[in-house]
mmCIF file of C-alpha atoms in Angstrom:
data_model
loop_
_atom_site.group_PDB
_atom_site.id
_atom_site.type_symbol
_atom_site.label_atom_id
_atom_site.label_comp_id
_atom_site.label_asym_id
_atom_site.label_seq_id
_atom_site.Cartn_x
_atom_site.Cartn_y
_atom_site.Cartn_z
ATOM 1 C CA MET A 124 231.900 -24.690 265.801
ATOM 2 C CA MET A 125 234.217 -21.719 265.248
ATOM 3 C CA ASN A 126 233.006 -18.727 267.271
ATOM 4 C CA ASP A 127 236.324 -16.957 267.857
ATOM 5 C CA SER A 128 236.160 -13.592 266.059
ATOM 6 C CA LYS A 129 239.938 -13.629 265.665
ATOM 7 C CA MET A 130 239.624 -16.775 263.568
ATOM 8 C CA ASP A 131 237.089 -15.014 261.365
ATOM 9 C CA GLN A 132 239.366 -12.002 260.905
ATOM 10 C CA LYS A 133 242.069 -14.221 259.402
ATOM 11 C CA THR A 134 239.764 -14.965 256.483
ATOM 12 C CA TRP A 135 238.969 -11.331 255.725
ATOM 13 C CA TYR A 136 242.137 -10.621 253.719
ATOM 14 C CA LEU A 137 244.760 -12.549 251.778
ATOM 15 C CA SER A 138 248.229 -13.056 253.194
ATOM 16 C CA ASP A 139 251.160 -11.649 251.204
ATOM 17 C CA ALA A 140 251.914 -15.139 249.866
ATOM 18 C CA GLN A 141 248.308 -15.653 248.794
ATOM 19 C CA LEU A 142 248.193 -12.217 247.198
ATOM 20 C CA ARG A 143 251.389 -12.851 245.219
ATOM 21 C CA ASN A 144 249.963 -16.167 244.054
ATOM 22 C CA GLU A 145 246.778 -14.500 242.778
ATOM 23 C CA PHE A 146 248.837 -11.774 241.080
ATOM 24 C CA ALA A 147 250.890 -14.447 239.297
ATOM 25 C CA LYS A 148 247.756 -16.191 238.055
ATOM 26 C CA CYS A 149 246.366 -13.061 236.355
ATOM 27 C CA GLU A 150 246.976 -13.081 232.583
ATOM 28 C CA PHE A 151 246.428 -9.300 232.213
ATOM 29 C CA CYS A 152 244.052 -10.001 229.331
ATOM 30 C CA GLU A 153 243.969 -7.322 226.651
ATOM 31 C CA GLU A 154 240.191 -7.773 226.290
ATOM 32 C CA LYS A 155 239.637 -7.365 230.078
ATOM 33 C CA PRO A 156 236.636 -9.682 230.499
ATOM 34 C CA CYS A 157 236.756 -9.038 234.251
ATOM 35 C CA MET A 158 236.012 -5.338 233.673
ATOM 36 C CA ASP A 159 233.244 -6.105 231.189
ATOM 37 C CA LYS A 160 231.513 -8.283 233.780
ATOM 38 C CA CYS A 161 231.926 -5.838 236.692
ATOM 39 C CA PRO A 162 228.823 -3.652 237.215
ATOM 40 C CA ALA A 163 231.139 -0.801 238.267
ATOM 41 C CA ASP A 164 233.496 -1.246 235.266
ATOM 42 C CA CYS A 165 236.463 -1.920 237.520
ATOM 43 C CA SER A 166 239.366 -3.633 235.727
ATOM 44 C CA ALA A 167 241.046 -6.267 237.872
ATOM 45 C CA ALA A 168 243.724 -6.671 235.212
ATOM 46 C CA ASP A 169 244.684 -3.017 235.602
ATOM 47 C CA PHE A 170 244.651 -2.794 239.395
ATOM 48 C CA ILE A 171 246.563 -6.079 239.731
ATOM 49 C CA MET A 172 249.143 -4.860 237.219
ATOM 50 C CA ALA A 173 249.516 -1.626 239.205
ATOM 51 C CA ALA A 174 250.242 -3.505 242.444
ATOM 52 C CA ARG A 175 252.301 -6.439 241.187
ATOM 53 C CA VAL A 176 255.680 -4.967 242.263
ATOM 54 C CA PHE A 177 254.317 -5.004 245.845
ATOM 55 C CA ASP A 178 255.677 -1.578 246.755
ATOM 56 C CA ARG A 179 253.728 0.642 249.177
ATOM 57 C CA SER A 180 253.216 3.294 246.510
ATOM 58 C CA ASP A 181 252.030 0.607 244.087
ATOM 59 C CA PHE A 182 249.283 -0.480 246.460
ATOM 60 C CA ARG A 183 248.156 3.127 246.871
ATOM 61 C CA ARG A 184 248.051 3.646 243.102
ATOM 62 C CA SER A 185 246.215 0.350 242.621
ATOM 63 C CA ALA A 186 243.649 1.226 245.291
ATOM 64 C CA ALA A 187 243.075 4.620 243.642
ATOM 65 C CA HIS A 188 242.254 2.802 240.413
ATOM 66 C CA ILE A 189 239.683 0.702 242.291
ATOM 67 C CA MET A 190 238.095 3.565 244.203
ATOM 68 C CA LYS A 191 237.758 5.894 241.224
ATOM 69 C CA ASN A 192 235.379 3.370 239.675
ATOM 70 C CA ASN A 193 233.713 2.300 242.912
ATOM 71 C CA PRO A 194 233.785 4.498 246.035
ATOM 72 C CA LEU A 195 232.823 1.406 248.065
ATOM 73 C CA GLY A 196 235.597 -0.677 246.528
ATOM 74 C CA GLY A 197 236.824 -2.129 249.819
ATOM 75 C CA ILE A 198 233.356 -3.237 250.885
ATOM 76 C CA CYS A 199 232.623 -4.758 247.481
ATOM 77 C CA GLY A 200 235.912 -6.623 247.578
ATOM 78 C CA MET A 201 234.799 -8.270 250.803
ATOM 79 C CA VAL A 202 231.221 -9.158 249.866
ATOM 80 C CA CYS A 203 231.008 -9.452 246.063
ATOM 81 C CA PRO A 204 229.746 -12.843 244.824
ATOM 82 C CA ASP A 205 231.654 -14.881 242.259
ATOM 83 C CA LYS A 206 229.107 -14.314 239.466
ATOM 84 C CA PHE A 207 230.698 -11.123 238.148
ATOM 85 C CA CYS A 208 234.432 -10.673 237.539
ATOM 86 C CA MET A 209 235.400 -14.169 238.704
ATOM 87 C CA ALA A 210 232.863 -15.757 236.349
ATOM 88 C CA ALA A 211 234.574 -13.982 233.436
ATOM 89 C CA CYS A 212 238.153 -14.805 234.443
ATOM 90 C CA VAL A 213 239.850 -16.890 231.722
ATOM 91 C CA HIS A 214 241.414 -19.160 234.350
ATOM 92 C CA ARG A 215 237.976 -20.370 235.375
ATOM 93 C CA LYS A 216 237.864 -22.390 232.165
ATOM 94 C CA PHE A 217 240.845 -24.583 232.978
ATOM 95 C CA ASP A 218 241.695 -24.375 236.701
ATOM 96 C CA THR A 219 240.348 -21.762 239.130
ATOM 97 C CA ALA A 220 239.560 -18.092 238.616
ATOM 98 C CA VAL A 221 241.687 -15.378 240.175
ATOM 99 C CA ASP A 222 240.008 -14.544 243.504
ATOM 100 C CA ILE A 223 239.452 -10.972 242.354
ATOM 101 C CA PRO A 224 237.178 -9.771 245.196
ATOM 102 C CA ALA A 225 239.637 -10.960 247.862
ATOM 103 C CA VAL A 226 242.522 -9.379 245.921
ATOM 104 C CA GLN A 227 240.596 -6.114 245.687
ATOM 105 C CA ALA A 228 239.821 -5.985 249.418
ATOM 106 C CA SER A 229 243.416 -6.869 250.309
ATOM 107 C CA ILE A 230 244.840 -4.159 248.033
ATOM 108 C CA VAL A 231 242.556 -1.507 249.549
ATOM 109 C CA ARG A 232 243.544 -2.566 253.053
ATOM 110 C CA LYS A 233 247.259 -2.506 252.212
ATOM 111 C CA ALA A 234 246.912 0.932 250.626
ATOM 112 C CA ARG A 235 245.328 2.328 253.775
ATOM 113 C CA GLU A 236 248.082 0.781 255.873
ATOM 114 C CA SER A 237 250.648 2.386 253.539
ATOM 115 C CA GLY A 238 249.515 5.992 253.850
ATOM 116 C CA GLY A 239 245.963 5.904 252.563
ATOM 117 C CA ILE A 240 244.141 6.246 249.259
ATOM 118 C CA PRO A 241 245.639 9.151 247.267
ATOM 119 C CA PRO A 242 243.353 12.216 247.396
ATOM 120 C CA PHE A 243 241.054 12.720 244.435
ATOM 121 C CA GLU A 244 240.594 16.060 242.688
ATOM 122 C CA THR A 245 237.063 17.424 242.578
ATOM 123 C CA GLU A 246 235.563 19.994 240.257
ATOM 124 C CA LYS A 247 234.832 23.541 241.402
ATOM 125 C CA PRO A 248 231.378 24.200 242.952
ATOM 126 C CA ASN A 249 228.824 24.671 240.183
ATOM 127 C CA GLY A 250 226.186 26.357 242.360
ATOM 128 C CA ARG A 251 223.689 23.508 242.104
ATOM 129 C CA LYS A 252 222.234 21.567 245.023
ATOM 130 C CA VAL A 253 220.885 18.000 245.000
ATOM 131 C CA ALA A 254 219.129 15.998 247.713
ATOM 132 C CA VAL A 255 219.844 12.276 248.020
ATOM 133 C CA VAL A 256 217.354 10.230 250.051
ATOM 134 C CA GLY A 257 218.937 7.098 251.492
ATOM 135 C CA SER A 258 222.580 6.435 252.352
ATOM 136 C CA GLY A 259 222.906 2.856 251.154
ATOM 137 C CA PRO A 260 225.258 1.879 248.297
ATOM 138 C CA ALA A 261 223.122 3.528 245.582
ATOM 139 C CA GLY A 262 222.698 6.761 247.544
ATOM 140 C CA LEU A 263 226.383 6.913 248.441
ATOM 141 C CA GLY A 264 227.412 6.188 244.852
ATOM 142 C CA CYS A 265 225.183 8.994 243.596
ATOM 143 C CA ALA A 266 226.388 11.450 246.240
ATOM 144 C CA ALA A 267 230.044 10.654 245.562
ATOM 145 C CA VAL A 268 229.738 11.165 241.793
ATOM 146 C CA LEU A 269 227.702 14.391 242.043
ATOM 147 C CA ALA A 270 229.909 15.883 244.762
ATOM 148 C CA SER A 271 233.065 15.152 242.771
ATOM 149 C CA ARG A 272 231.502 17.057 239.865
ATOM 150 C CA GLY A 273 230.899 20.202 241.884
ATOM 151 C CA TYR A 274 227.365 19.708 243.180
ATOM 152 C CA ARG A 275 226.432 20.338 246.788
ATOM 153 C CA VAL A 276 224.741 17.186 248.076
ATOM 154 C CA ASP A 277 222.498 16.900 251.127
ATOM 155 C CA MET A 278 221.979 13.269 252.092
ATOM 156 C CA PHE A 279 218.915 12.317 254.142
ATOM 157 C CA GLU A 280 219.080 9.084 256.147
ATOM 158 C CA LYS A 281 216.234 7.962 258.402
ATOM 159 C CA GLU A 282 218.483 5.734 260.545
ATOM 160 C CA GLU A 283 221.149 6.804 263.009
ATOM 161 C CA ARG A 284 224.054 5.646 260.837
ATOM 162 C CA LEU A 285 225.139 5.685 257.202
ATOM 163 C CA GLY A 286 225.313 2.650 254.964
ATOM 164 C CA GLY A 287 221.775 1.356 254.645
ATOM 165 C CA MET A 288 221.572 -2.405 254.168
ATOM 166 C CA VAL A 289 225.366 -2.690 254.129
ATOM 167 C CA ASN A 290 225.190 -2.400 257.918
ATOM 168 C CA LEU A 291 223.209 -5.651 258.006
ATOM 169 C CA ILE A 292 226.018 -7.695 256.455
ATOM 170 C CA PRO A 293 227.376 -9.763 259.375
ATOM 171 C CA GLU A 294 230.750 -8.816 260.799
ATOM 172 C CA HIS A 295 232.222 -12.234 260.012
ATOM 173 C CA ARG A 296 231.867 -11.291 256.324
ATOM 174 C CA LEU A 297 232.484 -7.533 256.425
ATOM 175 C CA ASP A 298 235.240 -5.924 258.489
ATOM 176 C CA ARG A 299 233.623 -2.990 260.280
ATOM 177 C CA LYS A 300 236.833 -0.986 259.945
ATOM 178 C CA MET A 301 236.724 -1.396 256.168
ATOM 179 C CA LEU A 302 233.050 -0.419 256.195
ATOM 180 C CA GLN A 303 233.720 2.822 258.070
ATOM 181 C CA GLU A 304 236.768 3.704 255.966
ATOM 182 C CA ASP A 305 234.832 3.275 252.722
ATOM 183 C CA LEU A 306 231.976 5.415 254.038
ATOM 184 C CA ASP A 307 234.479 8.105 255.040
ATOM 185 C CA PHE A 308 236.120 7.923 251.619
ATOM 186 C CA ALA A 309 232.809 8.385 249.785
ATOM 187 C CA LEU A 310 231.997 11.431 251.907
ATOM 188 C CA SER A 311 235.449 12.930 251.222
ATOM 189 C CA LEU A 312 234.812 13.311 247.500
ATOM 190 C CA GLY A 313 233.158 16.719 247.699
ATOM 191 C CA ASN A 314 230.580 18.819 249.474
ATOM 192 C CA ILE A 315 228.349 16.143 251.028
ATOM 193 C CA ASN A 316 226.265 17.036 254.069
ATOM 194 C CA VAL A 317 224.687 14.153 255.986
ATOM 195 C CA ARG A 318 221.427 14.441 257.906
ATOM 196 C CA LEU A 319 220.914 11.336 260.033
ATOM 197 C CA ASN A 320 217.657 10.441 261.792
ATOM 198 C CA THR A 321 215.805 12.388 259.090
ATOM 199 C CA ALA A 322 213.038 10.536 257.276
ATOM 200 C CA VAL A 323 211.691 11.766 253.950
ATOM 201 C CA ASP A 324 208.263 10.327 253.132
ATOM 202 C CA ASP A 325 207.628 12.372 249.989
ATOM 203 C CA PRO A 326 210.732 13.294 247.925
ATOM 204 C CA GLU A 327 208.711 15.817 245.915
ATOM 205 C CA ILE A 328 208.507 18.075 248.972
ATOM 206 C CA LEU A 329 212.270 18.612 248.791
ATOM 207 C CA LEU A 330 211.956 20.257 245.384
ATOM 208 C CA GLY A 331 210.236 23.162 247.120
ATOM 209 C CA GLN A 332 213.192 23.582 249.465
ATOM 210 C CA GLY A 333 215.734 24.868 246.965
ATOM 211 C CA TYR A 334 217.031 21.612 245.488
ATOM 212 C CA ASP A 335 217.635 21.407 241.741
ATOM 213 C CA ALA A 336 216.942 17.665 241.810
ATOM 214 C CA VAL A 337 216.225 14.815 244.207
ATOM 215 C CA MET A 338 217.583 11.290 243.869
ATOM 216 C CA THR A 339 215.799 8.670 245.971
ATOM 217 C CA ALA A 340 217.531 5.399 246.827
ATOM 218 C CA ALA A 341 215.507 4.365 249.847
ATOM 219 C CA GLY A 342 215.978 0.634 249.288
ATOM 220 C CA LEU A 343 213.711 -2.202 250.352
ATOM 221 C CA CYS A 344 213.031 -1.587 254.016
ATOM 222 C CA GLU A 345 209.600 -3.133 254.630
ATOM 223 C CA PRO A 346 209.967 -6.864 255.415
ATOM 224 C CA ILE A 347 207.622 -9.292 253.685
ATOM 225 C CA MET A 348 206.055 -11.544 256.314
ATOM 226 C CA LEU A 349 204.276 -14.896 256.222
ATOM 227 C CA GLY A 350 200.760 -13.669 256.937
ATOM 228 C CA LEU A 351 200.189 -16.229 259.712
ATOM 229 C CA ASP A 352 198.477 -15.832 263.069
ATOM 230 C CA ASN A 353 200.863 -15.089 265.971
ATOM 231 C CA GLU A 354 203.452 -13.615 263.588
ATOM 232 C CA LYS A 355 204.259 -10.945 266.176
ATOM 233 C CA LEU A 356 206.188 -13.697 267.989
ATOM 234 C CA THR A 357 208.655 -13.886 265.093
ATOM 235 C CA LEU A 358 211.540 -11.648 263.995
ATOM 236 C CA SER A 359 212.137 -10.284 260.518
ATOM 237 C CA GLY A 360 215.553 -11.018 259.088
ATOM 238 C CA LEU A 361 216.286 -7.301 258.692
ATOM 239 C CA GLU A 362 215.356 -6.648 262.321
ATOM 240 C CA TYR A 363 217.587 -9.460 263.539
ATOM 241 C CA LEU A 364 220.657 -8.555 261.471
ATOM 242 C CA ALA A 365 220.403 -4.897 262.533
ATOM 243 C CA ARG A 366 220.953 -5.792 266.212
ATOM 244 C CA PRO A 367 221.749 -9.507 266.628
ATOM 245 C CA GLU A 368 223.305 -8.897 270.047
ATOM 246 C CA ARG A 369 219.882 -8.066 271.458
ATOM 247 C CA TYR A 370 218.570 -11.609 271.049
ATOM 248 C CA GLU A 371 219.291 -14.733 273.070
ATOM 249 C CA PHE A 372 217.436 -17.723 271.722
ATOM 250 C CA LYS A 373 216.081 -20.728 273.617
ATOM 251 C CA GLY A 374 215.760 -23.974 271.708
ATOM 252 C CA LYS A 375 216.260 -24.447 267.985
ATOM 253 C CA VAL A 376 216.017 -21.379 265.735
ATOM 254 C CA ALA A 377 214.068 -21.670 262.491
ATOM 255 C CA VAL A 378 215.026 -19.327 259.656
ATOM 256 C CA VAL A 379 212.394 -19.060 256.932
ATOM 257 C CA GLY A 380 213.778 -18.198 253.497
ATOM 258 C CA GLY A 381 216.263 -19.456 250.956
ATOM 259 C CA GLY A 382 218.320 -16.399 250.004
ATOM 260 C CA ALA A 383 221.419 -14.596 251.197
ATOM 261 C CA VAL A 384 219.644 -12.745 254.026
ATOM 262 C CA ALA A 385 218.292 -16.030 255.372
ATOM 263 C CA ALA A 386 221.778 -17.545 255.187
ATOM 264 C CA ASP A 387 223.274 -14.544 257.010
ATOM 265 C CA CYS A 388 220.619 -14.839 259.726
ATOM 266 C CA ALA A 389 221.303 -18.541 260.181
ATOM 267 C CA VAL A 390 225.084 -18.201 260.399
ATOM 268 C CA THR A 391 224.837 -15.160 262.685
ATOM 269 C CA ALA A 392 222.511 -17.053 265.031
ATOM 270 C CA VAL A 393 225.002 -19.923 265.263
ATOM 271 C CA LYS A 394 227.926 -17.588 265.878
ATOM 272 C CA SER A 395 225.855 -15.782 268.526
ATOM 273 C CA GLY A 396 225.378 -18.994 270.497
ATOM 274 C CA ALA A 397 222.141 -20.547 269.230
ATOM 275 C CA ALA A 398 221.972 -24.225 270.167
ATOM 276 C CA ALA A 399 220.843 -25.241 266.675
ATOM 277 C CA VAL A 400 219.546 -23.580 263.518
ATOM 278 C CA GLU A 401 217.390 -24.964 260.719
ATOM 279 C CA ILE A 402 216.480 -23.235 257.459
ATOM 280 C CA PHE A 403 213.021 -23.819 255.996
ATOM 281 C CA ALA A 404 212.993 -22.989 252.297
ATOM 282 C CA LEU A 405 210.616 -23.537 249.401
ATOM 283 C CA GLU A 406 213.650 -24.143 247.206
ATOM 284 C CA THR A 407 215.799 -27.243 247.141
ATOM 285 C CA ILE A 408 219.429 -26.709 248.138
ATOM 286 C CA GLY A 409 220.402 -26.554 244.472
ATOM 287 C CA GLU A 410 217.811 -23.869 243.762
ATOM 288 C CA MET A 411 218.741 -21.574 246.647
ATOM 289 C CA PRO A 412 220.282 -18.361 245.205
ATOM 290 C CA LEU A 413 223.495 -18.698 247.201
ATOM 291 C CA THR A 414 227.161 -18.714 246.219
ATOM 292 C CA PRO A 415 229.249 -21.840 246.862
ATOM 293 C CA LYS A 416 230.972 -19.922 249.656
ATOM 294 C CA GLU A 417 227.634 -19.166 251.343
ATOM 295 C CA LEU A 418 226.499 -22.782 251.043
ATOM 296 C CA ASN A 419 229.792 -24.050 252.438
ATOM 297 C CA GLU A 420 229.435 -21.669 255.363
ATOM 298 C CA LEU A 421 226.024 -23.128 256.176
ATOM 299 C CA MET A 422 227.496 -26.629 256.110
ATOM 300 C CA GLU A 423 230.504 -25.666 258.224
ATOM 301 C CA CYS A 424 228.218 -24.149 260.855
ATOM 302 C CA GLY A 425 226.136 -27.307 261.064
ATOM 303 C CA ILE A 426 222.954 -25.604 259.846
ATOM 304 C CA GLU A 427 220.195 -27.937 258.681
ATOM 305 C CA ILE A 428 218.391 -27.098 255.443
ATOM 306 C CA SER A 429 214.832 -28.366 254.966
ATOM 307 C CA GLY A 430 214.009 -27.673 251.344
ATOM 308 C CA ARG A 431 210.553 -27.794 249.761
ATOM 309 C CA THR A 432 209.080 -26.963 253.170
ATOM 310 C CA ARG A 433 206.506 -24.302 254.009
ATOM 311 C CA LEU A 434 205.522 -22.993 257.447
ATOM 312 C CA THR A 435 201.751 -23.192 257.866
ATOM 313 C CA ALA A 436 201.246 -22.184 261.515
ATOM 314 C CA LEU A 437 202.983 -20.624 264.512
ATOM 315 C CA VAL A 438 201.996 -22.392 267.721
ATOM 316 C CA ARG A 439 201.533 -20.091 270.683
ATOM 317 C CA GLU A 440 201.255 -20.773 274.399
ATOM 318 C CA GLY A 441 200.578 -17.617 276.373
ATOM 319 C CA ASP A 442 203.046 -15.022 275.097
ATOM 320 C CA GLU A 443 205.624 -17.549 273.905
ATOM 321 C CA LEU A 444 206.225 -19.453 270.696
ATOM 322 C CA LYS A 445 206.005 -23.174 271.374
ATOM 323 C CA GLY A 446 206.577 -24.586 267.923
ATOM 324 C CA VAL A 447 205.617 -24.458 264.266
ATOM 325 C CA GLU A 448 203.617 -26.521 261.814
ATOM 326 C CA THR A 449 205.034 -27.290 258.378
ATOM 327 C CA VAL A 450 204.046 -29.015 255.172
ATOM 328 C CA LYS A 451 206.143 -30.340 252.289
ATOM 329 C CA VAL A 452 205.600 -28.725 248.886
ATOM 330 C CA SER A 453 206.297 -29.718 245.304
ATOM 331 C CA LEU A 454 206.753 -28.344 241.801
ATOM 332 C CA PRO A 455 205.635 -30.060 238.599
ATOM 333 C CA GLU A 456 208.458 -32.077 237.081
ATOM 334 C CA GLY A 457 210.655 -30.038 234.777
ATOM 335 C CA VAL A 458 209.280 -26.681 235.936
ATOM 336 C CA LYS A 459 211.833 -24.050 236.987
ATOM 337 C CA PHE A 460 211.400 -22.823 240.567
ATOM 338 C CA ASN A 461 208.689 -20.210 240.977
ATOM 339 C CA LEU A 462 206.124 -19.410 243.659
ATOM 340 C CA ARG A 463 203.147 -19.639 241.322
ATOM 341 C CA ASP A 464 203.475 -23.399 240.759
ATOM 342 C CA ILE A 465 204.322 -24.423 244.337
ATOM 343 C CA ARG A 466 201.753 -26.894 245.726
ATOM 344 C CA ASP A 467 201.324 -28.427 249.184
ATOM 345 C CA ILE A 468 201.658 -32.206 249.378
ATOM 346 C CA ASP A 469 198.672 -33.768 251.160
ATOM 347 C CA GLY A 470 199.474 -35.790 254.244
ATOM 348 C CA THR A 471 202.909 -34.242 254.874
ATOM 349 C CA GLY A 472 201.945 -31.836 257.656
ATOM 350 C CA GLN A 473 204.195 -31.911 260.709
ATOM 351 C CA MET A 474 204.241 -30.321 264.160
ATOM 352 C CA ARG A 475 207.688 -29.136 265.272
ATOM 353 C CA SER A 476 207.702 -28.513 269.000
ATOM 354 C CA ASP A 477 211.504 -28.232 269.061
ATOM 355 C CA ILE A 478 211.412 -24.763 267.440
ATOM 356 C CA GLY A 479 211.743 -21.975 270.009
ATOM 357 C CA ALA A 480 212.309 -18.958 267.734
ATOM 358 C CA VAL A 481 211.502 -18.036 264.139
ATOM 359 C CA ILE A 482 213.310 -15.526 261.910
ATOM 360 C CA VAL A 483 211.453 -14.632 258.709
ATOM 361 C CA ALA A 484 213.754 -13.691 255.824
ATOM 362 C CA ILE A 485 211.640 -14.099 252.683
ATOM 363 C CA GLY A 486 212.229 -10.659 251.195
ATOM 364 C CA ALA A 487 211.416 -6.982 251.543
ATOM 365 C CA ARG A 488 209.619 -4.284 249.562
ATOM 366 C CA SER A 489 209.810 -0.535 249.165
ATOM 367 C CA SER A 490 207.366 1.479 251.262
ATOM 368 C CA MET A 491 208.047 4.849 249.603
ATOM 369 C CA ALA A 492 205.898 6.363 246.863
ATOM 370 C CA ARG A 493 207.593 7.283 243.572
ATOM 371 C CA PRO A 494 205.903 10.418 242.235
ATOM 372 C CA LYS A 495 206.796 11.419 238.670
ATOM 373 C CA HIS A 496 208.595 14.701 238.094
ATOM 374 C CA PRO A 497 211.430 15.700 235.716
ATOM 375 C CA ALA A 498 213.669 16.538 238.679
ATOM 376 C CA LEU A 499 212.957 13.338 240.631
ATOM 377 C CA PHE A 500 215.194 10.310 240.070
ATOM 378 C CA TYR A 501 215.158 6.814 241.569
ATOM 379 C CA ALA A 502 217.884 4.201 241.834
ATOM 380 C CA GLY A 503 219.125 1.103 243.612
ATOM 381 C CA ASP A 504 217.069 -1.761 245.004
ATOM 382 C CA GLN A 505 214.013 0.494 245.178
ATOM 383 C CA VAL A 506 213.959 0.332 241.363
ATOM 384 C CA ASN A 507 215.748 -2.901 240.490
ATOM 385 C CA GLY A 508 214.709 -5.164 243.346
ATOM 386 C CA PRO A 509 217.198 -6.948 245.628
ATOM 387 C CA THR A 510 220.697 -6.814 244.169
ATOM 388 C CA THR A 511 224.292 -6.909 245.354
ATOM 389 C CA VAL A 512 226.271 -3.992 246.816
ATOM 390 C CA VAL A 513 228.270 -3.507 243.636
ATOM 391 C CA GLU A 514 225.139 -3.449 241.454
ATOM 392 C CA ALA A 515 223.500 -0.875 243.724
ATOM 393 C CA VAL A 516 226.512 1.439 243.851
ATOM 394 C CA ALA A 517 227.015 1.111 240.099
#
């Protein structure tokens, strides 16, 4: 098991040789299918072309091209899945796609090591003031665009740090230095004032405080739980990823859920020293909405995956969790995965006394009301449901 953080850091960015190889593979397509598929309209063909000479100034110019389309371009380069620009790459049809996200992250890093992203010009103050509720990717994207166009932006964040759900992406996938530098870059694009530890329950109230408009991007912050007795003995996936260092598990850890948050919880638990981790998912492995990279990571970490399995009970002894009960489930043949058609299989119940901790990562919902008003706007996961960083910032 690889727990050395230095080993993880080597996989964050491409080496010069790897970067040159990816540059050489790019065909610089005139049609730019990579840009068409990118939610933020970022053209890999253009930023690769800008950096291909490998000069320090070229990397800075290339990074500027990235960041003008996506103020969180470094973060997205590190965590974007392969279903966007890479899926559209012409090389995918006959060998392997250009690893565009890794190229993007590596270019941004090299630019910052070569003097930084060139400063962007912003428009003169226009006298208007906008409140942005939430500092996740959607809120930051909104604030960056408005501020660059001359608006004064006050950003309200209920937590003690910026970034929203981006902060929950494990460090083995997202370099914390890149995270902070992208946040700083977004805030540099104009008059953005940040108010941390400031919750806003009703965005309409802000309209009476001198704001011309309010944009709410509060995200999905209320975890969906299992609804079982003794659930207070479990952890939500969001709670665990926010402060994984606080938890030291005894026995095998069960992670309930089949998505990316569940996978992050499982891998983080292994890297934090858990003796063993098992994922319980309603999906089969093939149905889990994970990228090949995420699935490979689960395999490399020795994480068991029990598909078509539902937790039915949490067994308690005193104030401690002493195990779980499960049952196998099924879907009618030929039916695409959905919760409505899931059925328990009689006679498949099982008691698992080897489980000492349970992390529930089956989703989250918005807890904020969305009153209607011409000057109130809503964006991000709060509107679209769980998406990727690049979709939220776009």
